[in-house]
mmCIF file of C-alpha atoms in Angstrom:
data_model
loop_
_atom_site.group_PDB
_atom_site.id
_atom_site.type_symbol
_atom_site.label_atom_id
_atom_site.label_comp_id
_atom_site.label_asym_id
_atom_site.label_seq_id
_atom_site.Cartn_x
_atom_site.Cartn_y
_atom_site.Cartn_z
ATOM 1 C CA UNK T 1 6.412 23.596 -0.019
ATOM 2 C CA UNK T 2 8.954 21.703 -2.085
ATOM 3 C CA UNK T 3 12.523 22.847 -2.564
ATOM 4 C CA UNK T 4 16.051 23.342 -1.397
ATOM 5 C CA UNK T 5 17.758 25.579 0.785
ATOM 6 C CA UNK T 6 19.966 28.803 0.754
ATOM 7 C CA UNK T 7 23.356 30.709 1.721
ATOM 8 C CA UNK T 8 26.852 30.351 1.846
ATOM 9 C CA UNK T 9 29.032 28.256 3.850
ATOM 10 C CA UNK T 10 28.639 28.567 7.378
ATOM 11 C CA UNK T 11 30.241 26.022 9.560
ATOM 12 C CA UNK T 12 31.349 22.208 9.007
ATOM 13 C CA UNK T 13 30.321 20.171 6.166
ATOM 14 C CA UNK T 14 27.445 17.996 7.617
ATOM 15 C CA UNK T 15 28.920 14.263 7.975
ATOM 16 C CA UNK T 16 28.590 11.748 5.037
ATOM 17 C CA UNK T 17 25.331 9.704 5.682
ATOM 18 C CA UNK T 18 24.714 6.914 8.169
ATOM 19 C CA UNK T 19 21.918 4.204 8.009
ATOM 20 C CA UNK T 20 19.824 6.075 10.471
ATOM 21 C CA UNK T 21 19.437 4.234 14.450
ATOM 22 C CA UNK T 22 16.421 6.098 15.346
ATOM 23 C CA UNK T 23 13.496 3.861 14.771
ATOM 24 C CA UNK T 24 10.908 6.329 13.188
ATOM 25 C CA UNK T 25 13.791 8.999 11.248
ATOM 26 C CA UNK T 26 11.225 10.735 8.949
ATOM 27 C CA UNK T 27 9.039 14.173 9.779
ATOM 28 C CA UNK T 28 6.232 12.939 11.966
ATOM 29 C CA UNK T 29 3.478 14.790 13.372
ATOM 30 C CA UNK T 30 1.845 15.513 17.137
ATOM 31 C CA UNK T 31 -1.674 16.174 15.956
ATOM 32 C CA UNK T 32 -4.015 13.597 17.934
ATOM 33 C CA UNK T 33 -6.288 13.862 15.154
ATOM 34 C CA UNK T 34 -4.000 11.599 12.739
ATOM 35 C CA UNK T 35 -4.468 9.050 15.845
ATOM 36 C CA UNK T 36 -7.317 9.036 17.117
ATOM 37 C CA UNK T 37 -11.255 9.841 16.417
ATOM 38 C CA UNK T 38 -14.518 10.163 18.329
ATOM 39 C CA UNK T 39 -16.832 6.988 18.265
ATOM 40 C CA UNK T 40 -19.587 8.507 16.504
ATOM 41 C CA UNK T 41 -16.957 8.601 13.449
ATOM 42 C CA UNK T 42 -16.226 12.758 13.412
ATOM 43 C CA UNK T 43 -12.649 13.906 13.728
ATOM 44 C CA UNK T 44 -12.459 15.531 17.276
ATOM 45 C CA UNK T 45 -10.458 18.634 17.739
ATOM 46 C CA UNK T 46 -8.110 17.380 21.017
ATOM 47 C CA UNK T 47 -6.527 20.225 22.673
ATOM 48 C CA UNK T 48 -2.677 20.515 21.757
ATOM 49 C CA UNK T 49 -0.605 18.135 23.686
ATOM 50 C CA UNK T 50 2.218 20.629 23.989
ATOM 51 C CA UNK T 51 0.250 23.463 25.294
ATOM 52 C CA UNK T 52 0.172 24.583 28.524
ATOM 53 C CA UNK T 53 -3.438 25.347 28.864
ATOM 54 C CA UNK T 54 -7.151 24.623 30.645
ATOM 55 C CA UNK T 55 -6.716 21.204 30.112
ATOM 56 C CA UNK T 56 -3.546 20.618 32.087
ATOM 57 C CA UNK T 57 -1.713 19.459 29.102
ATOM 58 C CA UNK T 58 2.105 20.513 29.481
ATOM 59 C CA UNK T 59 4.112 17.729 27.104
ATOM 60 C CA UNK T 60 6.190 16.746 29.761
ATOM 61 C CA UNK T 61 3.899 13.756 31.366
ATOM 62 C CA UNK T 62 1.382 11.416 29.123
ATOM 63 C CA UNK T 63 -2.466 13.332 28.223
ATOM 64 C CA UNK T 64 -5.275 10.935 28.723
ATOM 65 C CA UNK T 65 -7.844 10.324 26.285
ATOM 66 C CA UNK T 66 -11.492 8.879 26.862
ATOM 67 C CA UNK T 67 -13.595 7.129 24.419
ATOM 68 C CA UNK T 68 -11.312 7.504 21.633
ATOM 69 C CA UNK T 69 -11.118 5.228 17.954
ATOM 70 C CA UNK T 70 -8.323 4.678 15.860
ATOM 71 C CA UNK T 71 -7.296 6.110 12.541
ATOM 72 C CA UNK T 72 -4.968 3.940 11.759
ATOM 73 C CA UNK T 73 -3.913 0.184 12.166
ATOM 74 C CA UNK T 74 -1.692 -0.182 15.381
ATOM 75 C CA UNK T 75 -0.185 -3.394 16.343
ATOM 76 C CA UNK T 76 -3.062 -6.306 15.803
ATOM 77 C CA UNK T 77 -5.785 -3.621 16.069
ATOM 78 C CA UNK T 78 -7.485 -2.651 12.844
ATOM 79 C CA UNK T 79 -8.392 1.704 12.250
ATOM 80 C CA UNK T 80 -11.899 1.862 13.874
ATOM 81 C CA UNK T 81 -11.040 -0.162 16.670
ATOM 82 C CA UNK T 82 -12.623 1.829 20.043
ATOM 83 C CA UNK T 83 -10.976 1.970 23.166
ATOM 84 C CA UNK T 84 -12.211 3.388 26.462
ATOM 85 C CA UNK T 85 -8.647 5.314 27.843
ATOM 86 C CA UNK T 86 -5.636 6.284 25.409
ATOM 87 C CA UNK T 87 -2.862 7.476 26.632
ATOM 88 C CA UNK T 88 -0.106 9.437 24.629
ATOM 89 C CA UNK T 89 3.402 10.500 25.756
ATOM 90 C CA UNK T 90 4.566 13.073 22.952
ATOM 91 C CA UNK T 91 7.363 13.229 23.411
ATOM 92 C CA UNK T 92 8.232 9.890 23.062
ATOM 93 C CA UNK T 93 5.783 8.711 21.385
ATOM 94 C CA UNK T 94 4.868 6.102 24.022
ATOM 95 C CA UNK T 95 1.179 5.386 23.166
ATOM 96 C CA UNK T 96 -1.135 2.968 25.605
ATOM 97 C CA UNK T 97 -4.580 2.095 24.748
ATOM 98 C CA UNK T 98 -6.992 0.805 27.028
ATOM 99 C CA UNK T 99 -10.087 -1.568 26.509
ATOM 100 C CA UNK T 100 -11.753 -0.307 30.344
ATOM 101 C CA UNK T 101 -11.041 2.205 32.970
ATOM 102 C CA UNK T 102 -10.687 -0.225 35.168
ATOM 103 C CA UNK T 103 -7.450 -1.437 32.953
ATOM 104 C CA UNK T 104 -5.687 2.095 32.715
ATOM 105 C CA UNK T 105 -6.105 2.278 36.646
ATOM 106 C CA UNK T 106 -4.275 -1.190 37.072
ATOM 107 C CA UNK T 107 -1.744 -0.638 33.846
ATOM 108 C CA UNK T 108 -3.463 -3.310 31.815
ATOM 109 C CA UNK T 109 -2.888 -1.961 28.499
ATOM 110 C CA UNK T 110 -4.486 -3.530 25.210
ATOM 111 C CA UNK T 111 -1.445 -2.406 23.137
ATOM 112 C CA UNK T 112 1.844 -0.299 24.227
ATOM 113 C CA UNK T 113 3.903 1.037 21.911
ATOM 114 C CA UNK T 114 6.365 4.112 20.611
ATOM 115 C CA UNK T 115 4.482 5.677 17.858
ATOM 116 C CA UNK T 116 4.947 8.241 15.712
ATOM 117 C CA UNK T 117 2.237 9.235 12.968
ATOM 118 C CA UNK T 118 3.960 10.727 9.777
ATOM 119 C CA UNK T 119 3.609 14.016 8.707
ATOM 120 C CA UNK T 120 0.962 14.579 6.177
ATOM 121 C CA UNK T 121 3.224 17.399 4.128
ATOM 122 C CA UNK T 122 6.238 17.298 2.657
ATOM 123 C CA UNK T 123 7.963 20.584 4.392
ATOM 124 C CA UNK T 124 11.160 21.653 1.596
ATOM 125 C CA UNK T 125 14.451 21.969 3.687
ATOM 126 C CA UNK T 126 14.528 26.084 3.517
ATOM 127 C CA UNK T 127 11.052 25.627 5.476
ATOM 128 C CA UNK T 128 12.227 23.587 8.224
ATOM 129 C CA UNK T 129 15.644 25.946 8.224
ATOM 130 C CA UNK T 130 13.543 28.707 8.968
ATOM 131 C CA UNK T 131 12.103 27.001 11.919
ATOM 132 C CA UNK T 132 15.327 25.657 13.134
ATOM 133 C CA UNK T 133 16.291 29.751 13.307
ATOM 134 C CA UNK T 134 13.682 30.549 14.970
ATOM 135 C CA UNK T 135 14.653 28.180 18.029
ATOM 136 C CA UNK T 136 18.020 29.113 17.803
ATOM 137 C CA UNK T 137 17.766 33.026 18.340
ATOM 138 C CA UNK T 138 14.809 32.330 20.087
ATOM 139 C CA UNK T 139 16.890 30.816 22.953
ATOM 140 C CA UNK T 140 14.184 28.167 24.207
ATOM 141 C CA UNK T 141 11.824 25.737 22.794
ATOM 142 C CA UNK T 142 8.070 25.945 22.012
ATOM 143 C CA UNK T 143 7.585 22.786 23.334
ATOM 144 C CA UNK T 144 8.758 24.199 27.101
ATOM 145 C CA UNK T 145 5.143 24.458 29.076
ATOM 146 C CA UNK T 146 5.863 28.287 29.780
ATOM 147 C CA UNK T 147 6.124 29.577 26.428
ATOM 148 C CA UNK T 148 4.112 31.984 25.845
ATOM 149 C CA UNK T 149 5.410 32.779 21.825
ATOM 150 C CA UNK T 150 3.505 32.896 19.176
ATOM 151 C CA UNK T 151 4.412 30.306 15.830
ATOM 152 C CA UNK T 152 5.021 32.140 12.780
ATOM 153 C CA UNK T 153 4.497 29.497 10.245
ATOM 154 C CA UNK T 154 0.838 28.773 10.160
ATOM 155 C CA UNK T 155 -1.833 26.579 11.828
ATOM 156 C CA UNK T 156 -1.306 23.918 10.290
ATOM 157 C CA UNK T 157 2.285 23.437 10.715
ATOM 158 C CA UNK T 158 1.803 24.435 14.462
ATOM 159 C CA UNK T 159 -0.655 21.343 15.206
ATOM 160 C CA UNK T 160 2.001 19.082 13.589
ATOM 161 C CA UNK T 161 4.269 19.839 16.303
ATOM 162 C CA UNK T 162 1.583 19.630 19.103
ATOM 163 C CA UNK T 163 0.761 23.519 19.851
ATOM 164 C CA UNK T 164 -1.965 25.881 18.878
ATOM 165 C CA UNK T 165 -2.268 29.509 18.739
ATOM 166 C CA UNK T 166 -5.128 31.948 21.030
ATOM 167 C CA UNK T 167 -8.453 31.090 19.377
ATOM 168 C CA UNK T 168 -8.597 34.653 18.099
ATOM 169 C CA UNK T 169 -10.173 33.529 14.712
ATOM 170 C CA UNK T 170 -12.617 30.061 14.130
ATOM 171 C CA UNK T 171 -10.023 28.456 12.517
ATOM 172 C CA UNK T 172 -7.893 28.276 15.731
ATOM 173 C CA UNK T 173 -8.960 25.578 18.450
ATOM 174 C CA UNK T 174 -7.423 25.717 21.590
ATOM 175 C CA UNK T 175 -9.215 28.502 23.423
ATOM 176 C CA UNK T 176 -7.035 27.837 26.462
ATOM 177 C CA UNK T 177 -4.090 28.137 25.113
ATOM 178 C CA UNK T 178 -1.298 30.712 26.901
ATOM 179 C CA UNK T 179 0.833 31.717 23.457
ATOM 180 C CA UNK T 180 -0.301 35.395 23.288
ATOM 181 C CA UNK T 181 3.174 36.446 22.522
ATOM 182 C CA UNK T 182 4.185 37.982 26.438
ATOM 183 C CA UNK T 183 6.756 34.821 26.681
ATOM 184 C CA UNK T 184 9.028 35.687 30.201
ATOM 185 C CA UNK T 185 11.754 32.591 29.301
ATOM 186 C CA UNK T 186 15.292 33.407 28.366
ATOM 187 C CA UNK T 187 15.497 34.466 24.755
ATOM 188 C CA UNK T 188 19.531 34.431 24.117
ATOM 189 C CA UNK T 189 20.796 32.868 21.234
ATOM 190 C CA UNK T 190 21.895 28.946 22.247
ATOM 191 C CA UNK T 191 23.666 26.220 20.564
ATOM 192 C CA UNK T 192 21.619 23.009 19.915
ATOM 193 C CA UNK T 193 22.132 19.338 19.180
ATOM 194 C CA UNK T 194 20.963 17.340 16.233
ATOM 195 C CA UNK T 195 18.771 15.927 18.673
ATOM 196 C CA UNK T 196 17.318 18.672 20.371
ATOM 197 C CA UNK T 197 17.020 20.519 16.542
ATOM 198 C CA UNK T 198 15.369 17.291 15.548
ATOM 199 C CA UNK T 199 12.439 17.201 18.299
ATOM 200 C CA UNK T 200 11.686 20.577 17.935
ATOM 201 C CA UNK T 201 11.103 20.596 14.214
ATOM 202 C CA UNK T 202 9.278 17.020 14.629
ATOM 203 C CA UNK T 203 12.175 14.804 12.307
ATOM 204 C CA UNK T 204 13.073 11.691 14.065
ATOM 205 C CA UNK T 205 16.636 11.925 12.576
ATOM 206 C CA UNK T 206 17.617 15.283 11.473
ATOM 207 C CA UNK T 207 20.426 13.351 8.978
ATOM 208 C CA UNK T 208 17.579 11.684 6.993
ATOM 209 C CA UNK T 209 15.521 14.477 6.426
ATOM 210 C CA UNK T 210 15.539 15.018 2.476
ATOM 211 C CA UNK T 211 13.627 17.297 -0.204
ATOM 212 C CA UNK T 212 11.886 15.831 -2.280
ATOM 213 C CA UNK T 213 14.983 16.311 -5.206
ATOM 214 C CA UNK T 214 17.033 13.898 -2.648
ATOM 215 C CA UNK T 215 19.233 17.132 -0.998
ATOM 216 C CA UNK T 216 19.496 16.356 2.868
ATOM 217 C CA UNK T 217 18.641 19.167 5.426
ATOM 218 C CA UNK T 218 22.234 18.726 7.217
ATOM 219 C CA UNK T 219 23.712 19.865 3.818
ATOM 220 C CA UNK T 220 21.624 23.001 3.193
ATOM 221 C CA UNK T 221 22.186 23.564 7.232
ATOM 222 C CA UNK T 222 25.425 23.673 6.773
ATOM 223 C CA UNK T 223 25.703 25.603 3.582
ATOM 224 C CA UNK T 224 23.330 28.540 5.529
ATOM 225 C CA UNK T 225 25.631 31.711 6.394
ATOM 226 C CA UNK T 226 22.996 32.609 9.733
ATOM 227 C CA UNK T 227 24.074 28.443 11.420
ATOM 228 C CA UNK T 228 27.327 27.591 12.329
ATOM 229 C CA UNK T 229 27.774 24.395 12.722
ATOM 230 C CA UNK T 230 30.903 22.822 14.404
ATOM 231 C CA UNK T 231 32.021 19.412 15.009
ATOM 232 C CA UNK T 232 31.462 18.390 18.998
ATOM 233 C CA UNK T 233 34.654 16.181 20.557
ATOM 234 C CA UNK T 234 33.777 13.077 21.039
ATOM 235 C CA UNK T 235 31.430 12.973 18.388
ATOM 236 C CA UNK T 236 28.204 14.712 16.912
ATOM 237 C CA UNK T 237 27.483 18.250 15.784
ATOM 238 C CA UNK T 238 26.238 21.369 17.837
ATOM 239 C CA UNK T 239 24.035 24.027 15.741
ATOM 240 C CA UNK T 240 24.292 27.672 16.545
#
């Protein structure tokens, strides 16, 4: 999955680099697994967060987690540490944890936080411009509750940024889930951000993204004949 990308020049060279503002900048992932764990010690399988499916779970508000133990340090709280209620906003990455019930119910939270857990593959820049395609003639996010399409790029890529496919095979885990391919949203081709390209691909920064040969994603962006990328007054970039 290492690499560069591809194509001729299609738009605006991508602006010279910037220390980065945005707090967590590198590829980070939505899986709940790389956060939390069941308190017998197994790795549960938590139903996408950015699903709309049986278990309510649409993105847009915080999912609520019971009984749950961390896999990682977070704030003064060492990995194994069990708390009764999590809950996660994903797309902020707003993350409470809870030591009772009785605490989520009256806000008490044991730690509260933006986090963001890092992605556990290093994706090469023609992988994430394929995604980033995708979206664009796609004409609306995966992320929106009501989509209904199917991700192309594998399972495992597709729990990174929070979604799951129809458990037609064992290996997919979200028998809820709605993305049978019979999406009704708007599918014409529409100009994006930085920002909004950089939360759908799950980058915190879409300027700091690198391969792993130092090339940044804006460059190879940029240098794609299918993106055209064009400089927005009063500052910033739109993609289309």
């Amino acid at each position: 999955r290492q690499g560069g990308g591809s194509g001729a020049a299609g738009g605006s060279k991508a602006p010279p680099r910037q220390p980065s503002k945005v707090r967590h900048p590198w590829p980070f992932s939505r899986d709940p697994a790389n956060l939390f764990r069941t308190g017998d010690g197994t790795v549960k399988t938590f139903p996408a967060p950015m699903n709309s499916n049986g278990h309510a779970h649409s993105g847009g508000q915080p999912v609520k987690y019971s009984k749950v133990t961390l896999m990682r340090d977070l704030g003064g709280f060492k990995t194994n540490t069990t708390f009764e209620v999590a809950q996660v906003n994903w797309f902020t990455g707003l993350t409470k944890l809870f030591a009772s019930e009785n605490d989520a119910l009256m806000g008490n939270a044991a730690f509260e936080d933006v986090v963001f857990c890092k992605s556990q593959t290093k994706y090469a820049n023609l992988f994430y411009i394929r995604e980033i395609l995708e979206f664009l003639q796609r004409g609306h996010s995966l992320l929106d509750p009501n989509c209904q399409c199917i991700h192309k790029f594998g399972d495992e890529r597709a729990k990174e940024l929070g979604i799951t496919l129809p458990k037609v095979r064992k290996s997919i885990t979200d028998p809820f889930s709605m993305r049978d391919g019979e999406c009704k949203l708007p599918r014409a081709r529409t100009a994006r951000t930085a920002v909004e390209l950089a939360h759908e691909i799950a980058v915190g920064d879409l300027y700091s993204v690198e391969d792993t040969k130092g090339r940044r994603l804006v460059d190879d962006i940029a240098a794609n004949h299918k993106i055209l990328v064009t400089d927005q007054e009063g500052g910033g970039q739109l993609f289309a």
